[in-house]
Coordinates of C-alpha atoms and ligand atoms in Angstrom, one line a residue:
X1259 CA -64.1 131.4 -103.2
X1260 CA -66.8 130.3 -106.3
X1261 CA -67.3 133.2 -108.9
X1262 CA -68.3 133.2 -112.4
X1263 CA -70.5 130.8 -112.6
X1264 CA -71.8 129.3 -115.7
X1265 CA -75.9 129.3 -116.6
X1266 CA -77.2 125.8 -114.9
X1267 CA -76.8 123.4 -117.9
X1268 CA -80.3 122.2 -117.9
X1269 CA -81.4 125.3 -119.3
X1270 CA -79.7 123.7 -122.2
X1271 CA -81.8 120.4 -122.8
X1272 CA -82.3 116.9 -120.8
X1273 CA -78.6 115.2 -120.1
X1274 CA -78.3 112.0 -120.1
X1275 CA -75.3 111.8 -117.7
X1276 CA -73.5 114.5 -115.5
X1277 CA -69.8 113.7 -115.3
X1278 CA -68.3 115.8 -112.5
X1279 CA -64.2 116.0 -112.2
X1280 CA -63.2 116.7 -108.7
X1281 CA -59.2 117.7 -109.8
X1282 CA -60.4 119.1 -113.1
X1283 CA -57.1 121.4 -112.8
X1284 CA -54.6 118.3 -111.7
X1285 CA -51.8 116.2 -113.5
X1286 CA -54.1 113.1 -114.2
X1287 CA -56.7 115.3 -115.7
X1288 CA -54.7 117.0 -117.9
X1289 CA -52.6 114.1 -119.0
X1290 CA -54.7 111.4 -119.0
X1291 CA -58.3 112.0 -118.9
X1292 CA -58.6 115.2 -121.0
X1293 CA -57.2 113.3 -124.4
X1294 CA -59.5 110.4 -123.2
X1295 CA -62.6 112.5 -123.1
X1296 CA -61.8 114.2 -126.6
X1297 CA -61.7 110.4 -128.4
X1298 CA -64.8 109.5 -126.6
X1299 CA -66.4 112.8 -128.1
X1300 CA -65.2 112.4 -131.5
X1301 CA -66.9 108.7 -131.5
X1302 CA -70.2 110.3 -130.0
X1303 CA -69.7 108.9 -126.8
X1304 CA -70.3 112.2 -124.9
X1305 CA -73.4 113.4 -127.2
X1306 CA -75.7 114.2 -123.8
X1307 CA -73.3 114.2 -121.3
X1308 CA -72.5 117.7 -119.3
X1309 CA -69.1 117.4 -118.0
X1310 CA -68.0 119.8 -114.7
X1311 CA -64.8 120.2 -113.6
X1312 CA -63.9 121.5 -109.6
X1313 CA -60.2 123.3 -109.3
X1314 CA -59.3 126.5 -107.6
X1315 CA -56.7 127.3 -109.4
X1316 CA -58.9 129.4 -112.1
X1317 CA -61.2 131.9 -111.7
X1318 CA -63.5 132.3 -114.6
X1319 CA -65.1 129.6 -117.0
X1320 CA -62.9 131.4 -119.7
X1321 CA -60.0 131.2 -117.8
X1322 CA -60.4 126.6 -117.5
X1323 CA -62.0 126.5 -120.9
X1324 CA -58.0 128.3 -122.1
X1325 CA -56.7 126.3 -119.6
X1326 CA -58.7 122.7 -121.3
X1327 CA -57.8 123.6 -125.1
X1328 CA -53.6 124.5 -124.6
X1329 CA -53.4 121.1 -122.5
X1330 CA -55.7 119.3 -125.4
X1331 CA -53.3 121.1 -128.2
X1332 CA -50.3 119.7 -126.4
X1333 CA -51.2 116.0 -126.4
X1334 CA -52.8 116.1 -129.5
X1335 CA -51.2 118.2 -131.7
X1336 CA -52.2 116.3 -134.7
X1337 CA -56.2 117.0 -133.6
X1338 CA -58.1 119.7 -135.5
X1339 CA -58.5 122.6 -133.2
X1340 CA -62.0 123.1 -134.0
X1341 CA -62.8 119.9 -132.3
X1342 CA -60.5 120.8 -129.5
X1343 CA -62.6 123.8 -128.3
X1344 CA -65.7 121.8 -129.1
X1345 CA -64.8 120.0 -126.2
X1346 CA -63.2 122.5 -124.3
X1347 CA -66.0 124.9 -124.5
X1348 CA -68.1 122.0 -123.5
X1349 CA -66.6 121.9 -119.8
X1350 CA -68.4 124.1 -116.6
X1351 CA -66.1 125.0 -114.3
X1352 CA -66.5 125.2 -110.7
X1353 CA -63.8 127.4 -108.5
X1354 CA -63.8 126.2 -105.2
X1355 CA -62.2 124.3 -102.4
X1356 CA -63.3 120.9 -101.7
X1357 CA -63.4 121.5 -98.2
X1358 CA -65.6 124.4 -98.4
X1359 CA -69.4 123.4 -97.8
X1360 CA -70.1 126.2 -100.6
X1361 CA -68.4 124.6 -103.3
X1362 CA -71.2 121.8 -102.8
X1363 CA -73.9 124.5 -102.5
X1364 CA -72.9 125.7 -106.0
X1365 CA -72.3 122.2 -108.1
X1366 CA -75.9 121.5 -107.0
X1367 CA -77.2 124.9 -108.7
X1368 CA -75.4 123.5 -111.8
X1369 CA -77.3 120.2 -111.7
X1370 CA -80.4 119.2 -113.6
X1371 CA -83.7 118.6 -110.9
X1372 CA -83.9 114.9 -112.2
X1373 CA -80.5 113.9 -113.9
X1374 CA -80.7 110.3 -115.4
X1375 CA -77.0 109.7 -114.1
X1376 CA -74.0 111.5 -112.3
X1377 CA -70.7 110.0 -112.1
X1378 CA -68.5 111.4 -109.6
X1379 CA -64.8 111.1 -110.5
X1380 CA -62.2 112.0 -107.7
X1381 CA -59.1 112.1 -109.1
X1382 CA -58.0 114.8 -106.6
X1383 CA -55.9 114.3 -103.3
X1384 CA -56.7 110.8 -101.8
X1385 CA -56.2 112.6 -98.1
X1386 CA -59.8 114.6 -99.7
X1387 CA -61.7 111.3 -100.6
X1388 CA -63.8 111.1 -97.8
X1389 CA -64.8 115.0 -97.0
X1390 CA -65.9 114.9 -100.5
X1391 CA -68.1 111.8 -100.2
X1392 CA -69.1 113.0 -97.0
X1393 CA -70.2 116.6 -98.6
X1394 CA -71.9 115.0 -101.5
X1395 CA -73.9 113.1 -98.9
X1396 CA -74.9 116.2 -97.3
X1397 CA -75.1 118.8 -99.7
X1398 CA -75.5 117.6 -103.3
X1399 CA -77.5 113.8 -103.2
X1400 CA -79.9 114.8 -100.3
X1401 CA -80.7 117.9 -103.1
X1402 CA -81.0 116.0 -106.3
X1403 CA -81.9 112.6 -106.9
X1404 CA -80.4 111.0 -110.1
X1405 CA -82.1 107.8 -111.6
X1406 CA -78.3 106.4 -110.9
X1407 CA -75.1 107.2 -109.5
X1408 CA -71.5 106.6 -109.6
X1409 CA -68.2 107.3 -108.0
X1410 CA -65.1 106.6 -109.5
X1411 CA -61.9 107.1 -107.5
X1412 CA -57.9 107.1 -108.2
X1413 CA -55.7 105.3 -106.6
X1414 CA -54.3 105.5 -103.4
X1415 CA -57.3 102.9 -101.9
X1416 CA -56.2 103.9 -98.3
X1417 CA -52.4 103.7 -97.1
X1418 CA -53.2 100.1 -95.3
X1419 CA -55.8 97.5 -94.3
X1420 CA -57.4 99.6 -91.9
X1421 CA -57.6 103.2 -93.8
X1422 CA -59.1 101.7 -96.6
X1423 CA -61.8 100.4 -94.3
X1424 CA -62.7 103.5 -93.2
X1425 CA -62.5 104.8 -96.9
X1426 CA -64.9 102.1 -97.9
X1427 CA -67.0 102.3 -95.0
X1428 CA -67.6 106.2 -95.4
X1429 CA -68.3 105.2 -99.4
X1430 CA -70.8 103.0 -98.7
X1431 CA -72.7 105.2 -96.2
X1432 CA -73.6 106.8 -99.8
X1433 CA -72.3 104.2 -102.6
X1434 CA -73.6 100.7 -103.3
X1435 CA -70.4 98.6 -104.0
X1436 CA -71.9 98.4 -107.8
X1437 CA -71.8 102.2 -107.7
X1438 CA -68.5 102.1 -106.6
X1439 CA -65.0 102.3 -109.8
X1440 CA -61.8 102.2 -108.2
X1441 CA -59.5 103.0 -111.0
X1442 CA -56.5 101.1 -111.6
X1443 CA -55.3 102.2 -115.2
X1444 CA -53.3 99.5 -116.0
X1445 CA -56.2 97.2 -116.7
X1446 CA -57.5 99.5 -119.2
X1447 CA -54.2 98.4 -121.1
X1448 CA -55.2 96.6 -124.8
X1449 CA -52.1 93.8 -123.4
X1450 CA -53.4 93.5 -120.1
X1451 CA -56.7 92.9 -121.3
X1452 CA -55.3 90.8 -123.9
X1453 CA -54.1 88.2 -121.0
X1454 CA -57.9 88.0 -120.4
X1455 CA -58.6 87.0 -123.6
X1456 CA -55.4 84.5 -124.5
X1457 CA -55.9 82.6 -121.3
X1458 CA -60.0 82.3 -122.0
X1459 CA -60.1 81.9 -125.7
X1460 CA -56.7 79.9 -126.3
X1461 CA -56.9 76.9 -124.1
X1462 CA -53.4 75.3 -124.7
X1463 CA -51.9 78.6 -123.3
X1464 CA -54.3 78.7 -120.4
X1465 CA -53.1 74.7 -119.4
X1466 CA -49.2 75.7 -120.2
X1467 CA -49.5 78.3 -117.4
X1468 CA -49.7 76.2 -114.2
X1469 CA -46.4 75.2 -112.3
X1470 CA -46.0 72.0 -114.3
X1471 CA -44.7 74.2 -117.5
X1472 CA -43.5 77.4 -116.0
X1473 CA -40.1 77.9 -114.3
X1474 CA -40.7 81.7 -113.5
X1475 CA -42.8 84.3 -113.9
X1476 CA -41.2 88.1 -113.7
X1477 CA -43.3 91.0 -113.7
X1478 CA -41.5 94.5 -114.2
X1479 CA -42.6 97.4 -113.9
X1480 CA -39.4 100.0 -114.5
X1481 CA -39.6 103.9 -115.0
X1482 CA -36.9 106.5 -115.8
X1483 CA -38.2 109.1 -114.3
X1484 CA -37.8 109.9 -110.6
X1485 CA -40.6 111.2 -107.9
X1486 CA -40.3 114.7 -109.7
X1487 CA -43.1 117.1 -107.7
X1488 CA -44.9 114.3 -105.7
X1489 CA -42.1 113.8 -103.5
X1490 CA -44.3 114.5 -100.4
X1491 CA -46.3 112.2 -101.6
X1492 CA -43.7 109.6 -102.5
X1493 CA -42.1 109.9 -98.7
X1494 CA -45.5 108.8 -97.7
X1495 CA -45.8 106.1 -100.0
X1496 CA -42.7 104.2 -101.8
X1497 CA -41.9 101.5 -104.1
X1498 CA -44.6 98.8 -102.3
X1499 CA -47.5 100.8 -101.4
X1500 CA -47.1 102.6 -104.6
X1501 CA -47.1 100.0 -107.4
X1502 CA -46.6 96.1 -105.6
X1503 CA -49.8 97.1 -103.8
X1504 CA -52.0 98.1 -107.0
X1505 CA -50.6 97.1 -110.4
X1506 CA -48.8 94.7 -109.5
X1507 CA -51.3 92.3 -108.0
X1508 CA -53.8 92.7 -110.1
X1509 CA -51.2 91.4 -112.8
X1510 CA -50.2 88.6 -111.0
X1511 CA -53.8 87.7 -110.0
X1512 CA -54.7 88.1 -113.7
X1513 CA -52.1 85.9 -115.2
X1514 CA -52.5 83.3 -112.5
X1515 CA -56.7 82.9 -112.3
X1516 CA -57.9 79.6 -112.9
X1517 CA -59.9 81.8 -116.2
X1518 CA -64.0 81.0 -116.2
X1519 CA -65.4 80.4 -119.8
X1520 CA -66.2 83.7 -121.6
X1521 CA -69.2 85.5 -121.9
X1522 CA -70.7 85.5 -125.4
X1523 CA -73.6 88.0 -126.0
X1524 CA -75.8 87.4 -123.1
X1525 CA -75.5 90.0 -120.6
X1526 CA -76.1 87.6 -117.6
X1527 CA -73.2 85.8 -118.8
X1528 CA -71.2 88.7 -119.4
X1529 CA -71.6 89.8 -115.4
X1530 CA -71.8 86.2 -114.3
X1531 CA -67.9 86.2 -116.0
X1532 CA -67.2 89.5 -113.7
X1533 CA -68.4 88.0 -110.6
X1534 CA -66.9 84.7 -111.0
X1535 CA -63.1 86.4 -112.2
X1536 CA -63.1 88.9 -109.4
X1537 CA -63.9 86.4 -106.6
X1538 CA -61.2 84.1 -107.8
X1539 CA -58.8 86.6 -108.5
X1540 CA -59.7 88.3 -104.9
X1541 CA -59.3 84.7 -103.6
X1542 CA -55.7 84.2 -105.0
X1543 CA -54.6 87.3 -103.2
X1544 CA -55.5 84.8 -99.8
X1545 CA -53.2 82.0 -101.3
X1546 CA -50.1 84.5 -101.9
X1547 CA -47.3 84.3 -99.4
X1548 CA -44.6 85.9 -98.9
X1549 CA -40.9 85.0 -99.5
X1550 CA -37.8 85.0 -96.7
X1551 CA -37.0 88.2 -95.9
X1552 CA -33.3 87.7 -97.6
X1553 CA -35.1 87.4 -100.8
X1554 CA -36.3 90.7 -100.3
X1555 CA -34.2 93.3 -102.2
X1556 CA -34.8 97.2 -101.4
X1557 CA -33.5 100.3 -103.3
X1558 CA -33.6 104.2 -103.4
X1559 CA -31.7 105.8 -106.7
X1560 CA -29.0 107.8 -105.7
X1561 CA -30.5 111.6 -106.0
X1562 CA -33.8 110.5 -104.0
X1563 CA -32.9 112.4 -101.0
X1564 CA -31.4 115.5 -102.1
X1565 CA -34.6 115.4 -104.5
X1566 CA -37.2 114.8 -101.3
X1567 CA -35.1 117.3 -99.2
X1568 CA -35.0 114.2 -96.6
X1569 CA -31.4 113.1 -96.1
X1570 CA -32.2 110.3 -94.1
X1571 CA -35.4 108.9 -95.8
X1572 CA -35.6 105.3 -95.8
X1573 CA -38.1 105.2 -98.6
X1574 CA -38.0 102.6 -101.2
X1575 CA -38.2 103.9 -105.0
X1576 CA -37.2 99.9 -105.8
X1577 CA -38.6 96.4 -105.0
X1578 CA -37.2 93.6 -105.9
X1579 CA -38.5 89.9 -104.3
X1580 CA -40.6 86.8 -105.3
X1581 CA -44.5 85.9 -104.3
X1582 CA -45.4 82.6 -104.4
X1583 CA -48.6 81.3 -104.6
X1584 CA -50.2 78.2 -102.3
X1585 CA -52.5 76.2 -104.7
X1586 CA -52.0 73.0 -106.5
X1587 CA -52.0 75.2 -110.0
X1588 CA -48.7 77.1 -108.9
X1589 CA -47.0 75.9 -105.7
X1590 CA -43.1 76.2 -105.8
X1591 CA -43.2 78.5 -109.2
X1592 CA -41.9 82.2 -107.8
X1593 CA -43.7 85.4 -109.1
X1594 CA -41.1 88.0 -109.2
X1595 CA -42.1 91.5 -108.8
X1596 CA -39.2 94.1 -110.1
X1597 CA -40.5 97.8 -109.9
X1598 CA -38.6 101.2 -109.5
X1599 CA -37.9 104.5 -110.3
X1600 CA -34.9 106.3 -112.3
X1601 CA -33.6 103.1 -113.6
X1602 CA -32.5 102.6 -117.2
X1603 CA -35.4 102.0 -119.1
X1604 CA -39.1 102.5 -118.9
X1605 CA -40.3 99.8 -119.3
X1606 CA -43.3 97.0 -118.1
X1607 CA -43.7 93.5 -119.3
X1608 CA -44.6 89.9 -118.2
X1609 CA -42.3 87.3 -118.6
X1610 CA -43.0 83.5 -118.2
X1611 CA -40.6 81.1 -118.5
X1612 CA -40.9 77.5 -119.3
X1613 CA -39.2 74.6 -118.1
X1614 CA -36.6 73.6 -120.8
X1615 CA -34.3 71.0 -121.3
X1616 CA -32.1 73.4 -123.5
X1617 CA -30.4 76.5 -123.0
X1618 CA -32.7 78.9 -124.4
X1619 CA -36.0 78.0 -122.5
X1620 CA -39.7 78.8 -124.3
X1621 CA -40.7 82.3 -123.0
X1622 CA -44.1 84.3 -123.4
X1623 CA -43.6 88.4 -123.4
X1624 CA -46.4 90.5 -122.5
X1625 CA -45.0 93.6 -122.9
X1626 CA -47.4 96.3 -121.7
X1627 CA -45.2 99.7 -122.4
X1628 CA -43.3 101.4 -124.2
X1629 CA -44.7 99.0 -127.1
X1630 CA -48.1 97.1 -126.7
X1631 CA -46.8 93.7 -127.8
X1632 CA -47.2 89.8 -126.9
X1633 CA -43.8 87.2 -128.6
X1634 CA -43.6 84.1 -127.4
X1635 CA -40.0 82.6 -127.8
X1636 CA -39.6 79.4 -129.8
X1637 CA -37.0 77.5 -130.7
X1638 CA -36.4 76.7 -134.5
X1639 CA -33.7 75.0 -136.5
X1640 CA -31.4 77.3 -137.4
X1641 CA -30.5 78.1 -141.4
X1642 CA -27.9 75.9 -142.3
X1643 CA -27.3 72.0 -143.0
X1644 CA -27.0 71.5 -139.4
X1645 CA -29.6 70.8 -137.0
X1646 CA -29.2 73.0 -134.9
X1647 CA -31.5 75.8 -132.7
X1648 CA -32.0 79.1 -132.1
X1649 CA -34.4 81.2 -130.7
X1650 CA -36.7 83.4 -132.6
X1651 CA -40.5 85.0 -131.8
X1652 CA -43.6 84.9 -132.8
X1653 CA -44.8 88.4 -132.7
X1654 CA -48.1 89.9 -131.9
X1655 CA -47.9 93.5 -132.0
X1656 CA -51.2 94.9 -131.3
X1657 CA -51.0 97.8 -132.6
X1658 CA -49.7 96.7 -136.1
X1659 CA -51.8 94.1 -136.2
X1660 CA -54.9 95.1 -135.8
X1661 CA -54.2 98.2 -137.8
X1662 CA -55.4 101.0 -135.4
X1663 CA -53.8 102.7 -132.6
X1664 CA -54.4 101.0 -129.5
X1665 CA -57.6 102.8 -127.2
X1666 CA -56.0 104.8 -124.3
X1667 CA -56.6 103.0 -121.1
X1668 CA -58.3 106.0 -119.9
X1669 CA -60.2 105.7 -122.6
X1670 CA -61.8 102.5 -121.9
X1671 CA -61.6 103.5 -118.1
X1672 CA -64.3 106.2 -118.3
X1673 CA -66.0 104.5 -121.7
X1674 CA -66.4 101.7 -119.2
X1675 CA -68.0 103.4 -116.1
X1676 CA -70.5 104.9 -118.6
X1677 CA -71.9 101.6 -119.6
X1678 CA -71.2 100.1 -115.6
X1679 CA -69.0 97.5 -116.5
X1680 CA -67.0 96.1 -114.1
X1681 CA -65.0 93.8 -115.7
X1682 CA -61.7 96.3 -115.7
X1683 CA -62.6 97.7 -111.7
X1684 CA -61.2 95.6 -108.1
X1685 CA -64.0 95.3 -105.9
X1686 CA -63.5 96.2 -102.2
X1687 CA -62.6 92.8 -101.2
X1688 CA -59.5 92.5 -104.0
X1689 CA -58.3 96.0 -102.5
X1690 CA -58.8 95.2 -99.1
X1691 CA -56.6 91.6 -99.8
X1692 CA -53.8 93.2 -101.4
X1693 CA -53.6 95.2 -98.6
X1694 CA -53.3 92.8 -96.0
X1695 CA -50.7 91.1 -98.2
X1696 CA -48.8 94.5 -97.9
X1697 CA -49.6 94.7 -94.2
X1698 CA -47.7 91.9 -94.1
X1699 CA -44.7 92.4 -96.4
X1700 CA -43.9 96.1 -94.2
X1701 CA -44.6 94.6 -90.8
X1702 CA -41.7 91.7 -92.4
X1703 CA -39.7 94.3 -93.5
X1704 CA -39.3 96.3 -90.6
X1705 CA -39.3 93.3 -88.4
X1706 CA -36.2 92.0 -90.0
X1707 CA -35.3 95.8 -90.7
X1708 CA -34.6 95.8 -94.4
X1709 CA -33.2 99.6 -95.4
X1710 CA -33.1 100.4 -99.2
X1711 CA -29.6 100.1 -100.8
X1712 CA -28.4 103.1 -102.8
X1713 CA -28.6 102.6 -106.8
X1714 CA -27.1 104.5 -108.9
X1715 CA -29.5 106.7 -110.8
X1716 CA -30.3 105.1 -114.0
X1717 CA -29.1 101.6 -113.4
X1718 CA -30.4 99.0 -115.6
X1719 CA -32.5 95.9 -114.0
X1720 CA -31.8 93.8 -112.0
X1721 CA -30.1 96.4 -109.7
X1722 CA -28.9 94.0 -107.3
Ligands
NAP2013 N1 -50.5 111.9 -111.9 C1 -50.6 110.6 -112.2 O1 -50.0 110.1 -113.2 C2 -51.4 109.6 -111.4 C3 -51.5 108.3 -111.7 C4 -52.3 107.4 -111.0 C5 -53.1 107.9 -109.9 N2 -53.0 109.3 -109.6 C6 -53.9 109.7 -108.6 O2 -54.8 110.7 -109.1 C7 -55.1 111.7 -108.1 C8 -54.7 113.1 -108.6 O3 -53.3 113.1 -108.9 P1 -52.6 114.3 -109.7 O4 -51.3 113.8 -110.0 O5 -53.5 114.8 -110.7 O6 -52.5 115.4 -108.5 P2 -52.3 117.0 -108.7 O7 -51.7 117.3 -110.0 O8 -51.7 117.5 -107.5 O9 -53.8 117.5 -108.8 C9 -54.6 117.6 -107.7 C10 -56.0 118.2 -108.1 O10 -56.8 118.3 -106.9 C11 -57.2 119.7 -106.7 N3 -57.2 120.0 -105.3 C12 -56.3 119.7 -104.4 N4 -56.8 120.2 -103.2 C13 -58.0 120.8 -103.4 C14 -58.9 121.4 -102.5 N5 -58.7 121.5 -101.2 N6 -60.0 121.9 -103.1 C15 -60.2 121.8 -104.4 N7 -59.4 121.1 -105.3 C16 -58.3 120.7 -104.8 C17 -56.1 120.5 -107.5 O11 -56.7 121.7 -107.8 P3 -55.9 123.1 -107.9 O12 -54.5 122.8 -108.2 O13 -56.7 123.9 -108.9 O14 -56.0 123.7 -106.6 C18 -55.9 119.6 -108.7 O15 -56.9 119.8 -109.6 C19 -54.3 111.3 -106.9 O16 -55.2 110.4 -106.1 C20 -53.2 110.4 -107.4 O17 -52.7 109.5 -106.5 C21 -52.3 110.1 -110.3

């Protein structure tokens, strides 16, 4: 069902870009990319772009513009409302179902004859990925022709190896892979993008990490809350597929990259760095393998099956095992992966650790949430006439430091697709190797038939 629709934009003057928000009524665009697109107005970043948003759960244009300014207000209570409806009023909204050829029909009476630039973003249900490209094939890009277009998708890539083939393959029937942003939004973090920078720019830190200094690294990933509403979705998905699969490698594959030299100003430079980082990082992903299964720890928090209505689900909400790497640069150092749901803290951090000859070995902190934060553990002599040691940090907090808050990943996320960079985006070939490593690590896990232990709810790391 479409009604109320608004006047076509164009009537309104020449666009430069047409962002169009399949999910404009969802969780993710509510909480995340709404307070995004409001910073990225207020620093002019939006000046001629027309934004449309697809949902069926509103009628009217009123009805989603309401629906935009309450949500704004509630995640940015401190903002002026003036420059909440600003934006609000800015949206068009499009009532329809995505699997309605209609729906298409209409977005294409909204859009300009000759639009410089659409970006599709899909950050609807992953199961709707390919009708919509499909339909925007058919009914929308055979209709218009934009100077350039986009498509930028959240994740789920696929549930394995083989469905993310067919994903990419239907993409590509309309996408170049250059055309093609498949969100991850924890490299749009300041720290994570920070480990690009210490490992380029600070060369002594870049040489320490290699197995000759490091002992272990441990990357944790820990939430307090449980599945909530997406338990349907969760049942489908777990611990692995949800976070190892996704966040998790890219991570790893950022911490452990043999780092080319920086771009400066020249733009060749700049996409000669992309290229070079994502086929190293995508070739890492071929040198990862996988640990004996005993070193494979599974766990679901107590309530997850009363909450999931499935009393005998064998879903993991917690991961707990080592990756190692086969290179020169890191053979015999474990990468520990710890992720889960309705544990103690929330919580997600990198930890290296040094070899040490004392007690309290050197450590380097990334800390990536709640606090945006980098320490690096030292020893020092401890106050007194002894000589004697103890720990202490030195403490970047980014925040504090530089004196600003720190841009919201979904901030950079879309500020990025507008200008095409890919620096922050996994190609094809990085998604499609992290999911054969994950292939791999379920067809172990049921081989050797691993079942989740039960945790209590809330536990604290490490669970087992
Ligand atoms: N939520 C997060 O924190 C998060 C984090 C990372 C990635 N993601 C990914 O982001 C995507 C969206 O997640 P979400 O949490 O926002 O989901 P959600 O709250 O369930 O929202 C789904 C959106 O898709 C729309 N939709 C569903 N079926 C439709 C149909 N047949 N036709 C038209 N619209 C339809 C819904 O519109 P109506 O409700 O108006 O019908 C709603 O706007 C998923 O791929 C998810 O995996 C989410």
């Amino acid at each position: 069902m479409t009604v109320a629709l608004p006047e076509p934009y164009f009537l309104h003057g020449e666009p430069k870009q047409v962002l169009v928000f399949f999910g404009g009524t969802g969780h993710l665009f509510t909480q995340k990319i709404l307070p995004a697109l409001y910073f990225l107005q207020k620093e002019g970043r939006l000046e001629k772009a027309v934004l449309i948003a697809i949902g069926r759960r509103f009628s009217t244009q009123t009805e989603y513009q309401n629906f935009v300014f309450q949500n704004l207000k509630q995640h940015l209570p401190t903002a002026k409302d003036s420059s909440l409806l600003k934006l609000a009023k800015s949206f068009h909204y499009l009532s329809g179902s995505l699997e309605d050829a209609q729906t298409y029909r209409e977005l294409n009476r909204l859009l300009p004859p000759l639009p410089q630039e659409i970006i599709f973003y899909l950050s609807t249900l992953p199961s709707l990925y390919q009708k919509v490209v499909l339909s925007l094939k058919e009914h929308v890009l055979s209709a218009v022709a934009p100077r350039s277009q986009k498509i930028a998708l959240e994740k789920p890539f696929g549930r394995d190896e083989e469905s993310f083939a067919q994903l990419e393959s239907t993409l590509k029937t309309v996408f170049s892979e250059e055309e093609i942003y498949y969100v991850d939004h924890y490299l749009g973090k300041e720290t994570v993008l920070n480990l690009i920078i210490l490992k380029a720019e600070n060369l002594f830190l870049e040489r320490l990490l290699s197995g000759e200094f490091v002992q272990q690294v441990h990357f944790v990933v820990s939430e307090k809350e449980g599945v909530g509403e997406r338990g349907t979705f969760y049942q489908e998905t777990g611990a692995i597929k949800d976070m190892v699969q996704n966040h998790m490698l890219q991570l790893l594959t950022l911490l452990a990259v043999d780092i080319p030299t920086l771009c400066e100003e020249d733009r060749k430079e700049c996409e000669q760095f992309v290229v070079t980082m994502n086929r190293r990082r995508t070739h890492l992903l071929e040198e990862v393998a996988l640990p004996p299964a005993k070193e494979i720890k599974l766990g679901q928090y107590q309530s997850y099956q009363a909450e999931v209505n499935q009393l005998h689900s064998r879903v993991e909400t917690l991961v707990q095992m080592p990756l190692y790497l086969q290179n020169p640069r890191w053979s015999g150092v474990p990468f520990w992966l710890s992720t889960g749901k309705k544990l103690a803290q929330k919580t997600s951090f990198i930890e290296v650790t040094f070899n040490s000859l004392t007690e309290t070995p050197n450590r380097l902190l990334i800390e990536i949430q709640p606090e945006e934060k980098i320490d690096l553990i030292v020893n020092v002599k401890k106050f007194g006439r002894e000589l004697r040691s103890v720990p202490a940090k030195l403490n970047l907090c980014l925040s504090g430091s530089f004196q600003a808050a720190t841009p919201q990943a979904y901030q950079k996320i879309i500020h990025d697709i507008l200008l095409g960079d890919h620096t922050i985006f996994p190609n094809s070939s990085f998604i499609r190797n992290s999911w054969k490593i994950i292939d791999k690590l379920l067809a172990l896990i049921d081989k050797e038939n691993l079942t989740p232990k039960i945790y209590p709810d809330h536990s604290p790391l490490p669970v087992f």
